Tab-separated table of N, CA, C and O in Angstrom:
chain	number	residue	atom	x	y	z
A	1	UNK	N	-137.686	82.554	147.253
A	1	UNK	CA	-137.587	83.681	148.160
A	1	UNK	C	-136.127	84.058	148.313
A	1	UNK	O	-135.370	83.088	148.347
A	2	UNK	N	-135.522	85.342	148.419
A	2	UNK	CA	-134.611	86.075	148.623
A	2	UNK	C	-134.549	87.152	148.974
A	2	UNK	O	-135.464	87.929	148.703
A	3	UNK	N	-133.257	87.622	149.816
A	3	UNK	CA	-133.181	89.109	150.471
A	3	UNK	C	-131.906	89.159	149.771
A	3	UNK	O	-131.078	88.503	149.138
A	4	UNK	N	-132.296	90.622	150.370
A	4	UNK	CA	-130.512	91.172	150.378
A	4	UNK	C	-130.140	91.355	151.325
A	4	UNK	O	-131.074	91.284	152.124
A	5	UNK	N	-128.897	91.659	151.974
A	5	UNK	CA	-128.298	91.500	153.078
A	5	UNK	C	-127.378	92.785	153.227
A	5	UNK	O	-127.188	93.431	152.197
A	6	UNK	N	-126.977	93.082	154.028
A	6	UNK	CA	-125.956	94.073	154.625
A	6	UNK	C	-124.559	93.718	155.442
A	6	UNK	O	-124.850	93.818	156.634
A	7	UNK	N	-123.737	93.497	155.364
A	7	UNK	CA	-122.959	92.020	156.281
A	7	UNK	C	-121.635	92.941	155.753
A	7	UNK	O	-121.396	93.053	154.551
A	8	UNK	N	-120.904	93.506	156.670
A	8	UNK	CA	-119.621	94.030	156.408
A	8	UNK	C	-119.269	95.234	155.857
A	8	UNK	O	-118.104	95.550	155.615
A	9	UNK	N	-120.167	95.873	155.665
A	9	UNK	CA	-120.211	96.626	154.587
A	9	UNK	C	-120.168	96.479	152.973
A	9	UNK	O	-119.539	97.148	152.153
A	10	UNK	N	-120.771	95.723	152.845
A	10	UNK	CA	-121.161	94.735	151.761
A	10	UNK	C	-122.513	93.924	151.195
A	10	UNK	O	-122.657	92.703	151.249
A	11	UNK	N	-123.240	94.651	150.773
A	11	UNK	CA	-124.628	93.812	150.321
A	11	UNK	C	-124.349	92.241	149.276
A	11	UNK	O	-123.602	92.081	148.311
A	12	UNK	N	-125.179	91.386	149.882
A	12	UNK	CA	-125.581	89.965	149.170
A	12	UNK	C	-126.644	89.750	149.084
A	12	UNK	O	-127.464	90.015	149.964
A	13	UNK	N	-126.889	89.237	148.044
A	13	UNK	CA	-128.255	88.695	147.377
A	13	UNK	C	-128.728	87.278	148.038
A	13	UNK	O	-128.569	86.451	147.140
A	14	UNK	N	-129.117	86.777	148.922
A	14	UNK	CA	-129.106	85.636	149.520
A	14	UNK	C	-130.413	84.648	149.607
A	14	UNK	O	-131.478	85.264	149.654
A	15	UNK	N	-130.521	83.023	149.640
A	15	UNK	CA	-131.502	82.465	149.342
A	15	UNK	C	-131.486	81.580	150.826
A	15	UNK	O	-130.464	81.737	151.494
A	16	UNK	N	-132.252	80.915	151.237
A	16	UNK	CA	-132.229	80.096	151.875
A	16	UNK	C	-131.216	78.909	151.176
A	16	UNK	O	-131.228	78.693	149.964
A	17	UNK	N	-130.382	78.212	152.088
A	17	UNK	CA	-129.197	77.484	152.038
A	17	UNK	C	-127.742	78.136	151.239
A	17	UNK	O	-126.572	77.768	151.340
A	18	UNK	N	-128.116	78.809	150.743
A	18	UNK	CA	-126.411	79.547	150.173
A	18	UNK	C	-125.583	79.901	151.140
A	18	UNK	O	-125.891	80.567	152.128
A	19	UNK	N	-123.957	79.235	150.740
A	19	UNK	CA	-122.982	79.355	151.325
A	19	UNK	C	-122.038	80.963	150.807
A	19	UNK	O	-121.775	81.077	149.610
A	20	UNK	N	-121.601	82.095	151.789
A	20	UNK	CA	-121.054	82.829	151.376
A	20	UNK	C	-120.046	83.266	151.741
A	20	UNK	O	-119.706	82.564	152.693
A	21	UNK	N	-119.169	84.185	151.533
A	21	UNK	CA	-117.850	84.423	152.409
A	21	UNK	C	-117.702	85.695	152.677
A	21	UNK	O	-117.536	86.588	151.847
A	22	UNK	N	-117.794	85.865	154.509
A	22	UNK	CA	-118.331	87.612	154.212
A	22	UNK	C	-116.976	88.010	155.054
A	22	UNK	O	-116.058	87.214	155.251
A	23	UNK	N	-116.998	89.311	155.499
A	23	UNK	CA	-115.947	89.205	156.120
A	23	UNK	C	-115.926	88.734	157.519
A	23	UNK	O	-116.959	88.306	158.034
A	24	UNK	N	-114.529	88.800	158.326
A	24	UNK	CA	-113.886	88.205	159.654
A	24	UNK	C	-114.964	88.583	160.219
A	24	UNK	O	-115.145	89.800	160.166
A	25	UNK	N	-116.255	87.595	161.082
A	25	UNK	CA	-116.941	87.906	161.970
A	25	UNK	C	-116.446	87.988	163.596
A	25	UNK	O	-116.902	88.799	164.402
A	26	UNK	N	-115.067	86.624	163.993
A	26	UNK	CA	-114.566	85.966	165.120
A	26	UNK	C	-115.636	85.038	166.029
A	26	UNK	O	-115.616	84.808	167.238
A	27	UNK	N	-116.719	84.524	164.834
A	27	UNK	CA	-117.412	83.516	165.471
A	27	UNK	C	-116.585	81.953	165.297
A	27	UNK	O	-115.748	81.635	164.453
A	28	UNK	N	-117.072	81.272	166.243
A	28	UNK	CA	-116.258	79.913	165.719
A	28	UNK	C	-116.977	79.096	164.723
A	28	UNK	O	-117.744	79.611	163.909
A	29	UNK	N	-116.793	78.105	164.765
A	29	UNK	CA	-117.480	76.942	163.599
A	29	UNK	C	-118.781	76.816	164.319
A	29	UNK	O	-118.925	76.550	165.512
A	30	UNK	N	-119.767	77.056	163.377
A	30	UNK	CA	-121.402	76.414	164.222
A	30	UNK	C	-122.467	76.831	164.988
A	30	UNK	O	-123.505	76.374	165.467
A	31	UNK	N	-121.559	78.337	164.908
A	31	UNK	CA	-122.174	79.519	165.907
A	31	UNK	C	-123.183	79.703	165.076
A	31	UNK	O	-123.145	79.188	163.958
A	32	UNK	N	-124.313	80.511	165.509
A	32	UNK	CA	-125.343	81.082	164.794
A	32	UNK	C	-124.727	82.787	164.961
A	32	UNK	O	-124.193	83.433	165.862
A	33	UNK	N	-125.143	83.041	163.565
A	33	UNK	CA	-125.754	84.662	163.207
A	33	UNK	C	-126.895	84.995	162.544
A	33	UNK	O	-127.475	84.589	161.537
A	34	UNK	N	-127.155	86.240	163.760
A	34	UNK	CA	-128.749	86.798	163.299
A	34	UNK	C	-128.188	87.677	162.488
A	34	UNK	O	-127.173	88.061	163.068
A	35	UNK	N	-128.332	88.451	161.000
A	35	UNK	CA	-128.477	89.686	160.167
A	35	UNK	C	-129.455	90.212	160.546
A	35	UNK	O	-130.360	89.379	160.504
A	36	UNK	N	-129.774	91.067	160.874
A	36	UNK	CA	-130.460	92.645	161.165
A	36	UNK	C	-131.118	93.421	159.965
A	36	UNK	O	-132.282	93.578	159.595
A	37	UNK	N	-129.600	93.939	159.402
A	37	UNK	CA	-129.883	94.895	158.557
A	37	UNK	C	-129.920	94.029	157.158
A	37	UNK	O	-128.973	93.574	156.516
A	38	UNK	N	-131.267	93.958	156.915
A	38	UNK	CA	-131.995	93.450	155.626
A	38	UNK	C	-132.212	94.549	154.791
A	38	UNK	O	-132.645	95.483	155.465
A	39	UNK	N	-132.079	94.870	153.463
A	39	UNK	CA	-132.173	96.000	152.758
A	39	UNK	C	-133.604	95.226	152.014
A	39	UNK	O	-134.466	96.081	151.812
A	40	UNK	N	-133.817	94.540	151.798
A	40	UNK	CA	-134.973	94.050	151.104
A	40	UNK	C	-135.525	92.278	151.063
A	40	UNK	O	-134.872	91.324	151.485
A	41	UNK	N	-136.610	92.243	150.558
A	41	UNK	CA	-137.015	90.686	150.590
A	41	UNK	C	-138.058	90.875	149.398
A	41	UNK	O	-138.687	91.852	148.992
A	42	UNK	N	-137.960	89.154	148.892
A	42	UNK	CA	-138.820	88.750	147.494
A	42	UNK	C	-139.506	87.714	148.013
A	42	UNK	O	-138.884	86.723	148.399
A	43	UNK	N	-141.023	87.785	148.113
A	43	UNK	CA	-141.570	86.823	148.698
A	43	UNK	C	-142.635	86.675	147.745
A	43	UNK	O	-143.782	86.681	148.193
A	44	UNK	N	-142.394	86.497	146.081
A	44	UNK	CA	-143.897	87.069	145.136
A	44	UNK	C	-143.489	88.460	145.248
A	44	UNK	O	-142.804	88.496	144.226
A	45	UNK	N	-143.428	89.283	145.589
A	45	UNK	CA	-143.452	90.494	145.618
A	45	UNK	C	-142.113	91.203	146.432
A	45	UNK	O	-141.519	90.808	147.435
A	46	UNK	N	-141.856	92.597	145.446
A	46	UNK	CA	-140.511	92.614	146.776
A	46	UNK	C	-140.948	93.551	147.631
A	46	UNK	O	-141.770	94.428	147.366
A	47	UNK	N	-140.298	93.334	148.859
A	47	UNK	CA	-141.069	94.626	150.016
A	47	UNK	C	-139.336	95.557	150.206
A	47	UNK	O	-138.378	94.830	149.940
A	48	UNK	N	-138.973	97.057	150.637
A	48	UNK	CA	-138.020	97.576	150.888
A	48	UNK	C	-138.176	98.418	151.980
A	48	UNK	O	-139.356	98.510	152.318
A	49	UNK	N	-137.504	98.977	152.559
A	49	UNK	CA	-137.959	100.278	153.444
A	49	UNK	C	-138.555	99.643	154.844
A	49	UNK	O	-137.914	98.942	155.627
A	50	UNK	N	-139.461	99.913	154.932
A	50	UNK	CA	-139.898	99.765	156.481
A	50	UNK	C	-140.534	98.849	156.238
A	50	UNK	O	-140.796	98.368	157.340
A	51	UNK	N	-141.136	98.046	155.232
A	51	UNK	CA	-141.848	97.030	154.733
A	51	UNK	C	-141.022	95.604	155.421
A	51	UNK	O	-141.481	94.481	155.631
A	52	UNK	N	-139.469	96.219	155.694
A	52	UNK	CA	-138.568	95.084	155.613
A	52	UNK	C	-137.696	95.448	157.185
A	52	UNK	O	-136.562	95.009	157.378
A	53	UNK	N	-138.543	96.433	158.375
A	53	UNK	CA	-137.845	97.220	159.302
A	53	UNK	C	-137.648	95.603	160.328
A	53	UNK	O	-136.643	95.496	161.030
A	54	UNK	N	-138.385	94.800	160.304
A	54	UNK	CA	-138.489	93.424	161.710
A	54	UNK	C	-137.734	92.441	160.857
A	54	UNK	O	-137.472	91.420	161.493
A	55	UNK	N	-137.262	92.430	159.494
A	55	UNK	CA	-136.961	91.505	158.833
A	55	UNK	C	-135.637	91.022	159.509
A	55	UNK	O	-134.997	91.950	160.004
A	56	UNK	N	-135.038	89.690	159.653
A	56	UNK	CA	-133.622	89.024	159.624
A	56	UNK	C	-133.662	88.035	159.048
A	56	UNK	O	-134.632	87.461	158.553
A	57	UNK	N	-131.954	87.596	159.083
A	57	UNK	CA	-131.690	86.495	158.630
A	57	UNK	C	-130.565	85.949	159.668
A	57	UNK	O	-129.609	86.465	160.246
A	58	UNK	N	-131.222	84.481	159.614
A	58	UNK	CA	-130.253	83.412	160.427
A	58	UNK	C	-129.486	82.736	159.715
A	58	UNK	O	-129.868	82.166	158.693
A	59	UNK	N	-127.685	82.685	160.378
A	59	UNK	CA	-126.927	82.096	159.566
A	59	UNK	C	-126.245	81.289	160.811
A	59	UNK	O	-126.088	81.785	161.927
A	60	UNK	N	-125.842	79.887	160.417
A	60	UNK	CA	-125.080	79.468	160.979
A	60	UNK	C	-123.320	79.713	160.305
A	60	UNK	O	-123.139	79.951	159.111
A	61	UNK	N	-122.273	79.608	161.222
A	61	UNK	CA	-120.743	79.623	160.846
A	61	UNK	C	-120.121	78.507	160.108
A	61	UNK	O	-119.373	77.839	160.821
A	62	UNK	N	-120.205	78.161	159.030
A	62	UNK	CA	-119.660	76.884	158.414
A	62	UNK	C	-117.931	76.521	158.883
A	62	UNK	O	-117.464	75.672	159.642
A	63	UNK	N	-117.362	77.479	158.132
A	63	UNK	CA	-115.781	77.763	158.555
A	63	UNK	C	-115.234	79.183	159.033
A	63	UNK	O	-115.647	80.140	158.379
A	64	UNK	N	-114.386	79.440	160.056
A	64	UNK	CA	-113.815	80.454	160.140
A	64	UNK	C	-112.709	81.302	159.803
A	64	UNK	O	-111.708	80.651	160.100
A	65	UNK	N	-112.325	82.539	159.287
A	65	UNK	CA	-111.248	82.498	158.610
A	65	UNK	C	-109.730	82.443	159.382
A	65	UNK	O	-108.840	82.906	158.669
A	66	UNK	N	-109.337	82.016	160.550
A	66	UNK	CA	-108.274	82.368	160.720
A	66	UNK	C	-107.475	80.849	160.634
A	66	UNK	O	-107.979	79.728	160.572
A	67	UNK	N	-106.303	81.179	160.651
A	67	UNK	CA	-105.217	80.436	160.033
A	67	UNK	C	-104.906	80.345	158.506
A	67	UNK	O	-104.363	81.163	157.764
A	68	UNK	N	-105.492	78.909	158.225
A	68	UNK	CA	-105.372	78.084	156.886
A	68	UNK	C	-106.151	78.964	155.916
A	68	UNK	O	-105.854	79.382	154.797
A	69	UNK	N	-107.320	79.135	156.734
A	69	UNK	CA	-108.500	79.121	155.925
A	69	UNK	C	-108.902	80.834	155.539
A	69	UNK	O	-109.865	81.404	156.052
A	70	UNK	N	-108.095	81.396	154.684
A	70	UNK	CA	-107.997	82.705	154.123
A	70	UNK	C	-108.294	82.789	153.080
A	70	UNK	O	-108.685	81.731	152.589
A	71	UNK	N	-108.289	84.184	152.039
A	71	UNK	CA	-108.526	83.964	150.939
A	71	UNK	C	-107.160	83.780	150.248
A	71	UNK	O	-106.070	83.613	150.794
A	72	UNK	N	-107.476	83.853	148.804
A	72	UNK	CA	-106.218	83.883	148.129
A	72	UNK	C	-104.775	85.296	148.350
A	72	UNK	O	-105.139	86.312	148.942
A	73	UNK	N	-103.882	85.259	148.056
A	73	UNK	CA	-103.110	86.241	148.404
A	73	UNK	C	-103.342	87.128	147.295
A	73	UNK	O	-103.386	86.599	146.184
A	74	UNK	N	-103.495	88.340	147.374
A	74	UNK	CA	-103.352	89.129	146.563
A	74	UNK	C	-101.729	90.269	146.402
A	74	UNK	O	-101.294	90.946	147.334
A	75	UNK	N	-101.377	90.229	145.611
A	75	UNK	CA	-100.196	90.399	145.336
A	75	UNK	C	-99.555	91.995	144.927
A	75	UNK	O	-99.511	92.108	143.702
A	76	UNK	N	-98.968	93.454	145.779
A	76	UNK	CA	-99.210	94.706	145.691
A	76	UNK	C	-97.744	94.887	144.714
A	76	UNK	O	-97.367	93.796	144.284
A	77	UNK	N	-97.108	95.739	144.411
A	77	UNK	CA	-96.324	95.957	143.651
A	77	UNK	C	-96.625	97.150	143.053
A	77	UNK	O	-97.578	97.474	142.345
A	78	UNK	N	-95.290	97.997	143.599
A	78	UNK	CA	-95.660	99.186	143.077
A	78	UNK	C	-93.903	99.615	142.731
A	78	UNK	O	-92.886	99.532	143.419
A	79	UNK	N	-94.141	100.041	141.479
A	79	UNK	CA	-92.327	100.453	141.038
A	79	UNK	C	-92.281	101.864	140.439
A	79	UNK	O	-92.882	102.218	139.425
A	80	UNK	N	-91.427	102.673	141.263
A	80	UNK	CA	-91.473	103.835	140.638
A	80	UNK	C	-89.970	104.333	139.385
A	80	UNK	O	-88.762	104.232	139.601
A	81	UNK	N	-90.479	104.705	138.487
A	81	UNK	CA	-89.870	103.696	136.949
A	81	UNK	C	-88.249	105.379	137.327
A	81	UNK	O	-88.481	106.547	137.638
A	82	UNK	N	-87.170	104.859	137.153
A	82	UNK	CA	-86.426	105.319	136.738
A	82	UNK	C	-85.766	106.399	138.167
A	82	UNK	O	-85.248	107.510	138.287
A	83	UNK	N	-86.278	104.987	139.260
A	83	UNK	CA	-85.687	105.779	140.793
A	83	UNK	C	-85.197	104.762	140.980
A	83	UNK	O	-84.087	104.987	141.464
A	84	UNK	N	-85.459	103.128	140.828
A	84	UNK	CA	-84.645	102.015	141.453
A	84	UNK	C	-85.429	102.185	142.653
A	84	UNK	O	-84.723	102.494	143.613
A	85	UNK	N	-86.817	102.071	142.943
A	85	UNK	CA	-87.620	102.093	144.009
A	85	UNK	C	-88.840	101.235	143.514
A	85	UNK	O	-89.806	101.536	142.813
A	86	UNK	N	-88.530	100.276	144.010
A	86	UNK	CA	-89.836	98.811	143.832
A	86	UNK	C	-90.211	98.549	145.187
A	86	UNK	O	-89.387	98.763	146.076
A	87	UNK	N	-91.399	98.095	145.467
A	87	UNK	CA	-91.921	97.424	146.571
A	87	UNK	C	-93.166	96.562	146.419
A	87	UNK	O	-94.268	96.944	146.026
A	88	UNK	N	-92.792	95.272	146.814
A	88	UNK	CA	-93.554	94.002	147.121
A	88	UNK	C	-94.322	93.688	147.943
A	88	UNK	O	-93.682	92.981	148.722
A	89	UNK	N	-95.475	93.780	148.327
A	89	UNK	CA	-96.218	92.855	149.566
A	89	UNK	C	-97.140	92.116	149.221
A	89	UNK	O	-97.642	92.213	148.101
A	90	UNK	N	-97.541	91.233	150.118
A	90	UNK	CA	-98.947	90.450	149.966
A	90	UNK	C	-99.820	90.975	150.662
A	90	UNK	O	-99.625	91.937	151.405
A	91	UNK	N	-101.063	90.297	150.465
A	91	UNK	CA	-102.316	90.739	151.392
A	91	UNK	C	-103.294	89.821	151.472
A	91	UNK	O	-104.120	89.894	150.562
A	92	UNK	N	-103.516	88.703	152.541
A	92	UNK	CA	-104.870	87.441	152.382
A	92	UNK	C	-105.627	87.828	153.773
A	92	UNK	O	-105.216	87.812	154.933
A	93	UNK	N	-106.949	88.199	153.192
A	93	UNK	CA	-108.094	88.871	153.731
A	93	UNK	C	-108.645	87.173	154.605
A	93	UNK	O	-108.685	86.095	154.012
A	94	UNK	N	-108.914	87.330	155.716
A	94	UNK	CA	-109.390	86.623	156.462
A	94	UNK	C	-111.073	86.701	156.429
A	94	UNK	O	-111.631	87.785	156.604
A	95	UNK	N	-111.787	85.547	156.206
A	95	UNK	CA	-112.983	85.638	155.837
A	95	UNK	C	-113.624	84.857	156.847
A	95	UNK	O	-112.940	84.412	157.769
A	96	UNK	N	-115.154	84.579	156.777
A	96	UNK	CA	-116.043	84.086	157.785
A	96	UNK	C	-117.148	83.047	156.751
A	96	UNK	O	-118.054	83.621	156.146
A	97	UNK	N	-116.970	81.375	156.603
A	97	UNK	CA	-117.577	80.852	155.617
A	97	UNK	C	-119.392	80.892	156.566
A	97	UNK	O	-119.509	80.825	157.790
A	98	UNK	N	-120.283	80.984	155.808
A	98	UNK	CA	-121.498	81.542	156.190
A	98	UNK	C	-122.805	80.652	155.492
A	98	UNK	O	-123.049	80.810	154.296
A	99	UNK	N	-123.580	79.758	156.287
A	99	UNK	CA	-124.680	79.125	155.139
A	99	UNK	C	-125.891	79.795	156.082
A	99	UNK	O	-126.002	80.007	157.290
A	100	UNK	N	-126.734	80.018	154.923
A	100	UNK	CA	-128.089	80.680	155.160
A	100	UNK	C	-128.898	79.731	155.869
A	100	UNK	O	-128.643	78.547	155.649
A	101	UNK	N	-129.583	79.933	156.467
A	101	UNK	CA	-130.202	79.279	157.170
A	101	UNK	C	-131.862	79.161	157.351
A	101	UNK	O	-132.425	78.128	156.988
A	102	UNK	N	-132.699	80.396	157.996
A	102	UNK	CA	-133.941	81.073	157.732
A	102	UNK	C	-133.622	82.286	156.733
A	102	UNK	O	-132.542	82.744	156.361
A	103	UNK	N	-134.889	82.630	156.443
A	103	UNK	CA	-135.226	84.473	155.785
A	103	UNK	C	-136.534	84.502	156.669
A	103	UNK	O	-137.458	83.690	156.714
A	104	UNK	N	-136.333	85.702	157.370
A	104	UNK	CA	-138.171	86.036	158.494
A	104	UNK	C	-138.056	86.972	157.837
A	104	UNK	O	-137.089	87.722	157.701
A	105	UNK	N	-139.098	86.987	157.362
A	105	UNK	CA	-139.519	88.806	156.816
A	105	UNK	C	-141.128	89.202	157.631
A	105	UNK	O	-141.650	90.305	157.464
């Protein structure tokens, strides 16, 4: 069994027990989250639409992203060629570690 999910503006394909990394929720470690917006479920058959309108999913908070626990840095750089105008920044997206828990459809 699997859904898909809606979580950030971002759809996941999700199973019972999968760990994922969605974005900054500001739950702490252990909290529960209900998902709502289910775009679909495979139960033998897939249901979509209103088939799937009462559907959620329960997740508990594994890790949270602030401090340590970010993603990798991603690295911007932009040089404009033949002005002597370069610029450097980073960017590490703060994430929310996430294990599946139920699928109610």
């Amino acid at each position: 069994m699997y859904a898909i999910i809606k979580c950030g503006g971002k759809q996941y394909k999700v199973s019972e027990g999968d760990i994922l990394d969605v974005d900054y929720t500001g739950l702490a470690a252990k909290e529960t989250l209900e998902i709502t917006d289910v775009l679909a479920v495979n139960n033998g058959e897939l249901k979509t639409g209103d088939a799937v309108a009462n559907a959620k999913v329960e997740a508990v908070v594994v890790l949270d992203g602030t401090g340590v626990n970010r993603a990798k840095k991603v690295i911007i750089y932009k040089k404009r060629r033949r002005k002597d105008s370069k610029l450097k920044r980073g960017f590490r997206k703060s994430f929310t570690k996430i294990r599946i828990i139920k699928i109610a459809a």
